[in-house]
Short mmCIF file of C-alpha atoms in Angstrom, two decimals:
data_model
loop_
_atom_site.label_atom_id
_atom_site.label_comp_id
_atom_site.label_asym_id
_atom_site.label_seq_id
_atom_site.Cartn_x
_atom_site.Cartn_y
_atom_site.Cartn_z
CA MET W 1280 101.86 -58.30 2.46
CA LYS W 1281 101.83 -56.97 6.18
CA HIS W 1282 105.72 -57.10 5.93
CA SER W 1283 106.16 -55.81 2.15
CA LEU W 1284 106.33 -52.63 2.96
CA PRO W 1285 109.07 -52.25 5.27
CA LEU W 1286 110.68 -54.28 3.01
CA LEU W 1287 110.94 -52.18 0.05
CA LEU W 1288 111.96 -49.18 2.24
CA LEU W 1289 114.88 -51.08 3.51
CA ALA W 1290 115.75 -52.14 0.15
CA VAL W 1291 115.51 -48.51 -2.11
CA ALA W 1292 117.65 -46.98 1.88
CA VAL W 1293 120.88 -49.84 0.93
CA LEU W 1294 120.62 -48.91 -2.54
CA GLY W 1295 120.62 -45.16 -1.87
CA CYS W 1296 123.85 -45.39 0.38
CA ALA W 1297 125.61 -47.40 -2.18
CA GLN W 1298 125.04 -45.58 -5.65
CA SER W 1299 126.22 -42.33 -1.64
CA SER W 1300 128.85 -44.48 -1.36
CA LYS W 1301 130.07 -44.43 -5.52
CA VAL W 1302 129.68 -40.59 -5.95
CA ARG W 1303 131.75 -39.93 -2.97
CA THR W 1304 134.03 -42.63 -4.17
CA GLY W 1305 134.26 -41.15 -7.75
CA SER W 1306 134.53 -37.36 -6.79
CA SER W 1307 138.62 -37.41 -5.76
CA PRO W 1308 140.09 -38.44 -8.52
CA SER W 1309 144.52 -39.91 -7.63
CA PRO W 1310 146.81 -36.54 -8.56
CA GLN W 1311 148.50 -36.37 -11.42
CA ALA W 1312 150.95 -33.74 -11.28
CA LEU W 1313 152.60 -34.40 -14.56
CA ALA W 1314 150.35 -32.63 -17.29
CA ASP W 1315 148.66 -34.36 -19.56
CA THR W 1316 149.43 -33.28 -22.81
CA PRO W 1317 151.21 -34.70 -26.02
CA TRP W 1318 155.14 -34.15 -24.73
CA ALA W 1319 154.94 -33.32 -21.03
CA MET W 1320 158.81 -33.70 -19.78
CA PHE W 1321 162.09 -34.73 -21.37
CA GLY W 1322 161.56 -38.25 -22.19
CA HIS W 1323 158.04 -38.06 -22.34
CA ASP W 1324 156.95 -39.15 -19.16
CA LEU W 1325 158.49 -39.84 -15.60
CA GLN W 1326 159.79 -43.12 -16.68
CA HIS W 1327 161.98 -41.26 -19.75
CA THR W 1328 160.04 -44.24 -22.49
CA ARG W 1329 160.57 -41.79 -25.24
CA ARG W 1330 157.36 -42.50 -26.74
CA SER W 1331 154.52 -40.77 -27.45
CA GLU W 1332 151.57 -41.98 -28.65
CA TYR W 1333 151.41 -40.12 -32.29
CA SER W 1334 152.39 -41.22 -35.43
CA GLY W 1335 154.90 -39.50 -37.28
CA PRO W 1336 155.53 -38.03 -40.44
CA ALA W 1337 156.44 -40.33 -43.29
CA SER W 1338 159.11 -38.47 -44.96
CA PRO W 1339 160.81 -35.61 -43.65
CA LYS W 1340 159.78 -32.20 -44.80
CA ALA W 1341 160.15 -29.06 -42.96
CA LYS W 1342 156.81 -27.52 -41.12
CA TRP W 1343 158.92 -24.15 -39.50
CA THR W 1344 161.67 -22.88 -37.79
CA PHE W 1345 162.66 -20.36 -34.94
CA VAL W 1346 165.22 -18.67 -34.63
CA THR W 1347 166.86 -17.87 -31.24
CA GLY W 1348 170.14 -16.11 -30.44
CA GLY W 1349 172.49 -19.02 -29.20
CA SER W 1350 172.92 -22.70 -28.97
CA VAL W 1351 169.62 -24.98 -27.90
CA GLY W 1352 170.94 -28.00 -25.34
CA SER W 1353 167.29 -28.10 -24.45
CA SER W 1354 164.84 -30.56 -25.38
CA PRO W 1355 161.18 -29.04 -25.68
CA ALA W 1356 157.79 -29.11 -23.67
CA ILE W 1357 154.77 -29.83 -25.01
CA GLY W 1358 151.83 -28.09 -23.72
CA ALA W 1359 148.14 -29.12 -23.36
CA ASP W 1360 146.82 -26.25 -26.51
CA GLY W 1361 149.89 -27.50 -28.40
CA THR W 1362 152.20 -24.16 -27.12
CA ILE W 1363 156.22 -25.68 -27.56
CA TYR W 1364 158.31 -24.16 -24.60
CA ILE W 1365 162.07 -24.70 -25.21
CA GLY W 1366 164.77 -23.06 -23.67
CA SER W 1367 168.35 -21.65 -25.53
CA ARG W 1368 172.08 -20.59 -24.69
CA ASP W 1369 170.89 -16.97 -25.47
CA LYS W 1370 169.04 -16.49 -21.72
CA ASN W 1371 165.53 -16.93 -22.76
CA LEU W 1372 162.54 -19.66 -22.30
CA TYR W 1373 160.67 -19.63 -25.81
CA ALA W 1374 156.67 -20.51 -25.59
CA ILE W 1375 155.94 -20.88 -29.47
CA SER W 1376 152.92 -21.52 -31.31
CA PRO W 1377 152.12 -24.65 -33.06
CA GLU W 1378 151.93 -22.33 -35.95
CA GLY W 1379 156.41 -21.88 -34.94
CA SER W 1380 155.69 -18.07 -33.91
CA LYS W 1381 156.61 -16.38 -30.45
CA LYS W 1382 154.19 -16.19 -28.12
CA TRP W 1383 156.25 -14.85 -25.02
CA GLU W 1384 160.34 -14.84 -23.96
CA PHE W 1385 161.19 -15.76 -20.00
CA ALA W 1386 164.67 -14.38 -19.63
CA PRO W 1387 165.89 -14.45 -16.25
CA ASP W 1388 169.70 -13.71 -17.74
CA GLU W 1389 170.81 -17.24 -17.17
CA LEU W 1390 172.21 -20.28 -19.55
CA PHE W 1391 168.91 -22.77 -20.22
CA TYR W 1392 170.76 -25.90 -20.87
CA SER W 1393 167.82 -27.63 -18.57
CA SER W 1394 164.56 -29.40 -20.32
CA PRO W 1395 161.12 -27.73 -19.57
CA ALA W 1396 158.73 -29.75 -17.86
CA ILE W 1397 155.02 -29.13 -17.20
CA GLY W 1398 153.26 -29.26 -14.57
CA SER W 1399 149.23 -30.36 -14.11
CA ASP W 1400 147.70 -27.26 -13.97
CA GLY W 1401 150.14 -25.68 -16.82
CA THR W 1402 153.95 -24.35 -14.18
CA ILE W 1403 156.87 -24.99 -16.56
CA TYR W 1404 159.46 -26.58 -14.68
CA ILE W 1405 163.16 -24.74 -16.05
CA GLY W 1406 166.39 -25.23 -14.44
CA GLY W 1407 168.46 -22.34 -15.23
CA GLY W 1408 171.49 -20.82 -14.83
CA GLU W 1409 171.62 -21.83 -10.12
CA ARG W 1410 168.34 -21.57 -9.44
CA LEU W 1411 164.94 -23.30 -10.53
CA PHE W 1412 162.09 -21.83 -12.39
CA ALA W 1413 157.68 -21.94 -11.90
CA ILE W 1414 157.77 -20.02 -14.95
CA ARG W 1415 153.41 -19.53 -15.37
CA SER W 1416 151.53 -20.50 -18.06
CA ASP W 1417 151.20 -17.11 -19.48
CA GLY W 1418 155.49 -16.64 -19.18
CA THR W 1419 154.85 -14.61 -15.46
CA LYS W 1420 157.42 -15.78 -13.00
CA LYS W 1421 155.72 -17.87 -9.98
CA TRP W 1422 158.64 -18.68 -8.44
CA GLU W 1423 162.51 -19.01 -8.04
CA PHE W 1424 164.37 -21.51 -6.26
CA VAL W 1425 168.28 -20.58 -5.64
CA THR W 1426 171.25 -23.39 -5.93
CA GLY W 1427 174.84 -23.42 -4.62
CA GLY W 1428 175.53 -24.85 -8.84
CA ILE W 1429 174.24 -25.04 -12.36
CA VAL W 1430 171.36 -26.80 -12.44
CA TRP W 1431 171.82 -28.66 -16.14
CA CYS W 1432 169.13 -31.16 -14.89
CA SER W 1433 165.61 -31.42 -16.25
CA PRO W 1434 162.99 -31.70 -13.29
CA ALA W 1435 160.98 -34.36 -13.24
CA VAL W 1436 157.87 -33.98 -12.09
CA GLY W 1437 155.54 -36.20 -8.96
CA SER W 1438 151.87 -37.26 -8.59
CA ASP W 1439 152.03 -34.85 -5.37
CA GLY W 1440 153.72 -32.38 -7.20
CA THR W 1441 156.64 -32.47 -5.98
CA ILE W 1442 159.39 -31.49 -8.27
CA TYR W 1443 162.84 -33.38 -8.49
CA PHE W 1444 166.45 -32.07 -10.14
CA GLY W 1445 169.80 -32.24 -9.11
CA SER W 1446 172.55 -28.84 -8.89
CA HIS W 1447 176.32 -29.13 -9.10
CA ASP W 1448 176.22 -28.10 -6.03
CA ALA W 1449 176.54 -31.52 -5.11
CA LYS W 1450 172.67 -32.23 -3.90
CA PHE W 1451 169.76 -33.62 -5.09
CA TYR W 1452 166.39 -31.63 -4.15
CA ALA W 1453 162.94 -31.37 -3.23
CA ILE W 1454 160.95 -28.83 -3.92
CA ASN W 1455 157.07 -28.70 -2.80
CA PRO W 1456 154.69 -26.89 -5.93
CA ASP W 1457 155.31 -23.74 -3.69
CA GLY W 1458 158.63 -22.78 -4.20
CA THR W 1459 159.85 -23.95 -0.67
CA LYS W 1460 162.17 -26.85 0.15
CA LYS W 1461 160.76 -30.70 0.87
CA TRP W 1462 164.17 -32.30 1.31
CA GLU W 1463 167.55 -32.27 -0.20
CA PHE W 1464 170.33 -35.12 -0.68
CA LEU W 1465 174.36 -35.21 -1.17
CA MET W 1466 175.79 -36.61 -3.40
CA GLY W 1467 179.52 -36.77 -3.87
CA ASP W 1468 179.08 -34.71 -6.82
CA GLY W 1469 177.24 -32.50 -9.08
CA MET W 1470 174.07 -34.06 -11.62
CA ASP W 1471 173.62 -33.46 -15.32
CA SER W 1472 170.87 -36.38 -15.79
CA THR W 1473 166.77 -36.28 -15.57
CA PRO W 1474 165.56 -38.44 -12.97
CA ALA W 1475 162.90 -41.07 -13.54
CA ILE W 1476 160.10 -42.55 -10.57
CA GLY W 1477 158.58 -45.68 -10.52
CA SER W 1478 155.26 -46.64 -10.32
CA ASP W 1479 156.63 -47.03 -6.28
CA GLY W 1480 157.96 -44.15 -6.07
CA THR W 1481 160.99 -44.41 -5.83
CA ILE W 1482 163.71 -42.10 -7.72
CA TYR W 1483 166.05 -42.56 -9.62
CA PHE W 1484 169.08 -40.31 -11.16
CA GLY W 1485 172.71 -40.73 -12.03
CA SER W 1486 175.85 -37.86 -10.51
CA ASP W 1487 178.85 -36.94 -11.76
CA ASP W 1488 180.32 -39.10 -8.75
CA LYS W 1489 180.63 -42.56 -11.07
CA LYS W 1490 176.69 -43.77 -8.95
CA LEU W 1491 173.45 -44.85 -9.81
CA TYR W 1492 170.87 -43.45 -6.80
CA ALA W 1493 167.40 -44.89 -5.34
CA ILE W 1494 165.87 -43.17 -2.78
CA GLY W 1495 162.87 -43.27 -1.40
CA ALA W 1496 160.77 -40.70 -2.14
CA GLY W 1497 159.80 -39.60 1.19
CA LYS W 1498 163.66 -39.52 1.67
#
């Protein structure tokens, strides 16, 4: 009986340490820079599977239409609240409610060929003219990054928040979440394709120079 109390105290201390360690481990979840929404970017996800977890309608019936002032080559992205984001060649990026009404428009006087990608904080990234724009979910500009050519490429957002895209200045860019350049990679020509990111962080994209590139995330 003399040894029972010390052994009991030791057991309680060990259990407490284990629980404390478990709490600390669970308090640092892995970053998810691409928004967890029904459709956050071109091709749905970083591997462009184009597969939704939701079923479409059994038969086609128009729910609503929204008319822009130009042709729409941009593919839509859907935010966490159901807002649809899409660019038009009328030089506007639109935010449309699930009911089909306009929430806001962002008009930088640039043609939009790129499709938007949504970050985990709700930031919308899209190429327009020779720039990549970062737009807050309320329609105000966060920052812009200027390239030397037209940006037709749709951006991809890595797990650390880095934005990847290419331009017709024959450069592929990695941009920090604050809008500063992380690095650039010189191609033989411009690019229109959207980069895909593998589970190991490798970035894959095609270029007008007839090549498919595989780039390590640290270049």
